PDB file of C-alpha atoms in Angstrom:
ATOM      1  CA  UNK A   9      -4.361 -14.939  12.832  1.00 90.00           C
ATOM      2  CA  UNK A  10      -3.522 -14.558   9.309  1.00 94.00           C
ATOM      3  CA  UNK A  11      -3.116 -11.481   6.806  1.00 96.00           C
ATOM      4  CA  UNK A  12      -6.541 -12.373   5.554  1.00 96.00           C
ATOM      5  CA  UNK A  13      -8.280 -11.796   8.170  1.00 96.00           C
ATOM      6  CA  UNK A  14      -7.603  -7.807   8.777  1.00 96.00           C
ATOM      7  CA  UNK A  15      -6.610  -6.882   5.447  1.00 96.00           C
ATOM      8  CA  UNK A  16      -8.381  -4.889   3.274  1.00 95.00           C
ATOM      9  CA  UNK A  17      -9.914  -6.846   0.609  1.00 95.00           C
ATOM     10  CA  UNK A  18     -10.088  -5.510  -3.011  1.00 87.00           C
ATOM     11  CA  UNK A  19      -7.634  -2.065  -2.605  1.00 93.00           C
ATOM     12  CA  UNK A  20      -7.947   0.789  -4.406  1.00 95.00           C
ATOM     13  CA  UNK A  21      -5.238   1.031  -7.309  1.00 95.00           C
ATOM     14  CA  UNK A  22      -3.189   2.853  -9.740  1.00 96.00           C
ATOM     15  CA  UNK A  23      -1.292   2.519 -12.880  1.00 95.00           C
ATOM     16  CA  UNK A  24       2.159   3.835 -13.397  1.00 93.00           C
ATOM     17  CA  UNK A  25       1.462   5.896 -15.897  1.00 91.00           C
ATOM     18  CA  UNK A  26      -1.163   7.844 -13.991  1.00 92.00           C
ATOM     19  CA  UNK A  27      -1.428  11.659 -13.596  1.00 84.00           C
ATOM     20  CA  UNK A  28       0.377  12.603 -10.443  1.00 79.00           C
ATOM     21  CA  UNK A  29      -2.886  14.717  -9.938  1.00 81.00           C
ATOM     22  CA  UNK A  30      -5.397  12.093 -10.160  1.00 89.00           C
ATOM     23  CA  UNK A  31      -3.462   9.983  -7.540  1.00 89.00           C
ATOM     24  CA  UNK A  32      -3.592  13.272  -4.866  1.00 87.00           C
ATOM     25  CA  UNK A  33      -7.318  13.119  -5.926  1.00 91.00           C
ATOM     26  CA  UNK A  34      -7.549   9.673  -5.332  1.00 95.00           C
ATOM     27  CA  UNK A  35      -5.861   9.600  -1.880  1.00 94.00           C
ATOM     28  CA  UNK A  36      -8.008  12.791  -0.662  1.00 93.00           C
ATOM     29  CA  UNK A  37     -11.463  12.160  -2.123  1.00 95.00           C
ATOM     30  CA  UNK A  38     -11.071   8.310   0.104  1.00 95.00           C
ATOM     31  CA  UNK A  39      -8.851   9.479   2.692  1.00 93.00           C
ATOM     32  CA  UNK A  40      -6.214   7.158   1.661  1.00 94.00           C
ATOM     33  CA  UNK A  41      -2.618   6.919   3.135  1.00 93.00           C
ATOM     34  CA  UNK A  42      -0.946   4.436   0.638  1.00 95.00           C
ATOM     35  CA  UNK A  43      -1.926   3.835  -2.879  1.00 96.00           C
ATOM     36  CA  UNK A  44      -0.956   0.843  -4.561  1.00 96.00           C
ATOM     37  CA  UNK A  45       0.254   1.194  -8.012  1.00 95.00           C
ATOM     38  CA  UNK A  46      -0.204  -1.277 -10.912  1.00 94.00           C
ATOM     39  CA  UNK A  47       1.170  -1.815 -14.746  1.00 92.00           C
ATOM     40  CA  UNK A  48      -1.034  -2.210 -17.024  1.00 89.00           C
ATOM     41  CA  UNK A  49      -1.147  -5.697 -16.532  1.00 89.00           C
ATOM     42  CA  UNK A  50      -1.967  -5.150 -12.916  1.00 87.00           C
ATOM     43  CA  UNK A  51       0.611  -6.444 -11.631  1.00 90.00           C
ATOM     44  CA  UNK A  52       1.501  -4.480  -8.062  1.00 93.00           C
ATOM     45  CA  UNK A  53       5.038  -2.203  -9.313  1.00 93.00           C
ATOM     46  CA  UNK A  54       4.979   0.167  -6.231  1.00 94.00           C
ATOM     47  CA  UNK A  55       3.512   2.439  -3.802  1.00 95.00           C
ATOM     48  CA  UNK A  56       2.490   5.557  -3.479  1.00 94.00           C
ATOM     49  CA  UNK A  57       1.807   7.403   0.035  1.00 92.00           C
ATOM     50  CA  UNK A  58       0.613  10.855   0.714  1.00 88.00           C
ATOM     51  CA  UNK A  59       3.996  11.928   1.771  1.00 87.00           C
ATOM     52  CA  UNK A  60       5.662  11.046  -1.513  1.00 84.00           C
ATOM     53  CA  UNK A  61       3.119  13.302  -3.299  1.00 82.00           C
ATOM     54  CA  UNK A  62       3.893  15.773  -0.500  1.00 80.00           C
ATOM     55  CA  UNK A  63       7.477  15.573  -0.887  1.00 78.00           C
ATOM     56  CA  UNK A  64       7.676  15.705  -5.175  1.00 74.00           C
ATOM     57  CA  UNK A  65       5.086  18.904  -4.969  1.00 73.00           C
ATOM     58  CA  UNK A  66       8.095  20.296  -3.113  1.00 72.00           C
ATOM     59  CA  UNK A  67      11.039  18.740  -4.714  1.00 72.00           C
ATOM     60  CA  UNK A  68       9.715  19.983  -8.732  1.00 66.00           C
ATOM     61  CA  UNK A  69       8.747  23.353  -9.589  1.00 64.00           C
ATOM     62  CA  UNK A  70       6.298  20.831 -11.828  1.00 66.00           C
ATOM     63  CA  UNK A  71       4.703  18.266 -10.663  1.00 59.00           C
ATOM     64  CA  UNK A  72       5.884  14.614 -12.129  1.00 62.00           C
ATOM     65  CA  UNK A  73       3.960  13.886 -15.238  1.00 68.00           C
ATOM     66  CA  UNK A  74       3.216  10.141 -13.906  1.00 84.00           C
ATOM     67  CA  UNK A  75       2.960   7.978 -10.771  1.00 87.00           C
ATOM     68  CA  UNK A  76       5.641   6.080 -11.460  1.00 87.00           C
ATOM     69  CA  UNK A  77       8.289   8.891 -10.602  1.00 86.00           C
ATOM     70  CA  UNK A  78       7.486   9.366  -7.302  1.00 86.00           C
ATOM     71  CA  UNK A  79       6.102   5.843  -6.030  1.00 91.00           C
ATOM     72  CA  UNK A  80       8.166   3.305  -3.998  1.00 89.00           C
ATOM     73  CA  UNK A  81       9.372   0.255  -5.732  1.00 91.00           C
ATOM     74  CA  UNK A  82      10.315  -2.324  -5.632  1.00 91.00           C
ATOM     75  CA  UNK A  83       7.123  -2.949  -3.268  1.00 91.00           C
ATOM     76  CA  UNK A  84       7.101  -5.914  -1.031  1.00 91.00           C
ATOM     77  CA  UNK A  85       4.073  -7.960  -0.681  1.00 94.00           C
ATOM     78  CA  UNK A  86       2.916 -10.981   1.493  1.00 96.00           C
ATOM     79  CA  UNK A  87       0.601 -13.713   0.733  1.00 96.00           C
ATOM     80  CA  UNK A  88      -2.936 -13.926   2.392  1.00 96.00           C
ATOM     81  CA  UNK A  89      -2.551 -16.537   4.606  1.00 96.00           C
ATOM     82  CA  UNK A  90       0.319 -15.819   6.124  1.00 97.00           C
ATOM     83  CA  UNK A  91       0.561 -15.126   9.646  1.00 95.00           C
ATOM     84  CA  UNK A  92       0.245 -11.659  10.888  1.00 95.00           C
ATOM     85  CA  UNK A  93       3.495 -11.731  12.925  1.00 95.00           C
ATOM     86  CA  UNK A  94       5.286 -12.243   9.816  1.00 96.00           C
ATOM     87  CA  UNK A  95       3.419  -9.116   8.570  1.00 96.00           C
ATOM     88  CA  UNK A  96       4.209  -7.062  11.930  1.00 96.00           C
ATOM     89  CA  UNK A  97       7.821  -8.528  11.372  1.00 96.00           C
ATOM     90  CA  UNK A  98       8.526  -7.464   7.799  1.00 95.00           C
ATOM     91  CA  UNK A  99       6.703  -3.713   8.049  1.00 95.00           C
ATOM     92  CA  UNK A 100       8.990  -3.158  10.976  1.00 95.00           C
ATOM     93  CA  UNK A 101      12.210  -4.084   9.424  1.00 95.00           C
ATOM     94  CA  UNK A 102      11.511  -3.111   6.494  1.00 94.00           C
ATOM     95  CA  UNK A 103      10.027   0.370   7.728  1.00 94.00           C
ATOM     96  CA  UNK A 104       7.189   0.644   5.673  1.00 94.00           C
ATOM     97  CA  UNK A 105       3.142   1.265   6.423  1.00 93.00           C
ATOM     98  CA  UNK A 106       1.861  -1.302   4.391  1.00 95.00           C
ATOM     99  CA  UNK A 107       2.107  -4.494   2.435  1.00 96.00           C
ATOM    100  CA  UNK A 108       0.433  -5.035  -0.862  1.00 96.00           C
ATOM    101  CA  UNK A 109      -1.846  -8.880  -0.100  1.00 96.00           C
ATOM    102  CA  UNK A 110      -0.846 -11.199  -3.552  1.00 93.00           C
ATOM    103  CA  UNK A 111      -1.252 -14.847  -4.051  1.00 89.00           C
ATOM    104  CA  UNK A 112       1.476 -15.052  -6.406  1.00 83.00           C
ATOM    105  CA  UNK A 113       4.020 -12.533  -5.296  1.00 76.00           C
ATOM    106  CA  UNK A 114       2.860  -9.112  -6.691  1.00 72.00           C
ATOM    107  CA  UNK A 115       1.068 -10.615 -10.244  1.00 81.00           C
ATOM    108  CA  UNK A 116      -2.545  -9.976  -8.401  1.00 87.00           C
ATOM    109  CA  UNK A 117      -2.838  -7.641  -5.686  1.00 92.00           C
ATOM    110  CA  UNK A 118      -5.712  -8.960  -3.795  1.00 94.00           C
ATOM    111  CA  UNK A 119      -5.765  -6.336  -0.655  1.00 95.00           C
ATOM    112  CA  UNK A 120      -3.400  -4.665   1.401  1.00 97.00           C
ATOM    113  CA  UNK A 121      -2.473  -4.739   5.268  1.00 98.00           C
ATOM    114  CA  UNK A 122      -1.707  -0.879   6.828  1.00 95.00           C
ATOM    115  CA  UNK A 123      -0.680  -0.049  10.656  1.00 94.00           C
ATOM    116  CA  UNK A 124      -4.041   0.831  10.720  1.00 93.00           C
ATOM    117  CA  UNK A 125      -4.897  -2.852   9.950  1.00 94.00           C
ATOM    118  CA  UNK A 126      -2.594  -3.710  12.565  1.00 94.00           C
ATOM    119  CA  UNK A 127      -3.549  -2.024  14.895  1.00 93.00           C
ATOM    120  CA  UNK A 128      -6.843  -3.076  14.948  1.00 93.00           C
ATOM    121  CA  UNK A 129      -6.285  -6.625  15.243  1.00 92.00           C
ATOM    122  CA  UNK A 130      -4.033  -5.955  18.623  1.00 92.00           C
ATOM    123  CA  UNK A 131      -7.132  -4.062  20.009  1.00 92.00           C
ATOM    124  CA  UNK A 132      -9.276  -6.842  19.287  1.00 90.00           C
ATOM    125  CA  UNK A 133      -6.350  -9.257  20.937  1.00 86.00           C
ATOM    126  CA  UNK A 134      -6.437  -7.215  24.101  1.00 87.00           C
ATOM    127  CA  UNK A 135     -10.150  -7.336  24.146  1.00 88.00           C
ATOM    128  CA  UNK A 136     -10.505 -10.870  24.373  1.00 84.00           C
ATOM    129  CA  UNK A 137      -7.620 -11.254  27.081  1.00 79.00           C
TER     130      UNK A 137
END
């Protein structure tokens, strides 16, 4: 079982230098929980999860100007076909709810894998036992 195969192809993103308001818009209007942000280049810098948003609305009397003040870099990513232990393996240690998908570490984001993901492909395991 590889990355590929439960990841979610083609991710919504964001650029650093992004209102702070048009990511919370972003993440409500799709019901988002981690928002992978890009520079202008699109290369993957960080992310952004509901909870950061959450936390800076209470941290600054204003909100941050830009993405790129509250997101969480440096992001790690993992290539497409690699296997999803390695993903399970490197969310957990790392403690993180998603990896950015890149084929050429973090130049072109080309999906991302949540615990949602995750989950999903154990259910289907179990189901086939």
């Amino acid at each position: 079982m590889h990355v590929s195969d439960y990841m979610t192809a083609t991710p919504v993103t964001i650029e650093t230098s992004a209102d702070y308001q048009e990511a919370f818009q972003i993440m409500q209007e799709r019901d988002l929980h981690h928002l992978p942000v890009v520079n202008a280049a699109g290369a993957v810098t960080g992310i952004l999860t509901r909870r950061d948003l959450q936390l800076a609305a209470r941290c600054f009397k204003e909100a941050p100007a830009e993405v790129g003040e509250v997101m969480h870099s440096p992001v790690t990513t993992i290539a497409p076909d690699a296997d999803l232990a390695a993903a399970v393996e490197r969310m957990r240690s790392d403690r993180i709810g998603c990896l950015p998908v890149s084929t050429d570490g973090g130049q072109n984001i080309v999906g991302i894998i949540t615990e949602t993901d995750l989950l999903r492909a154990l259910a289907q395991l179990l189901a086939e036992r």
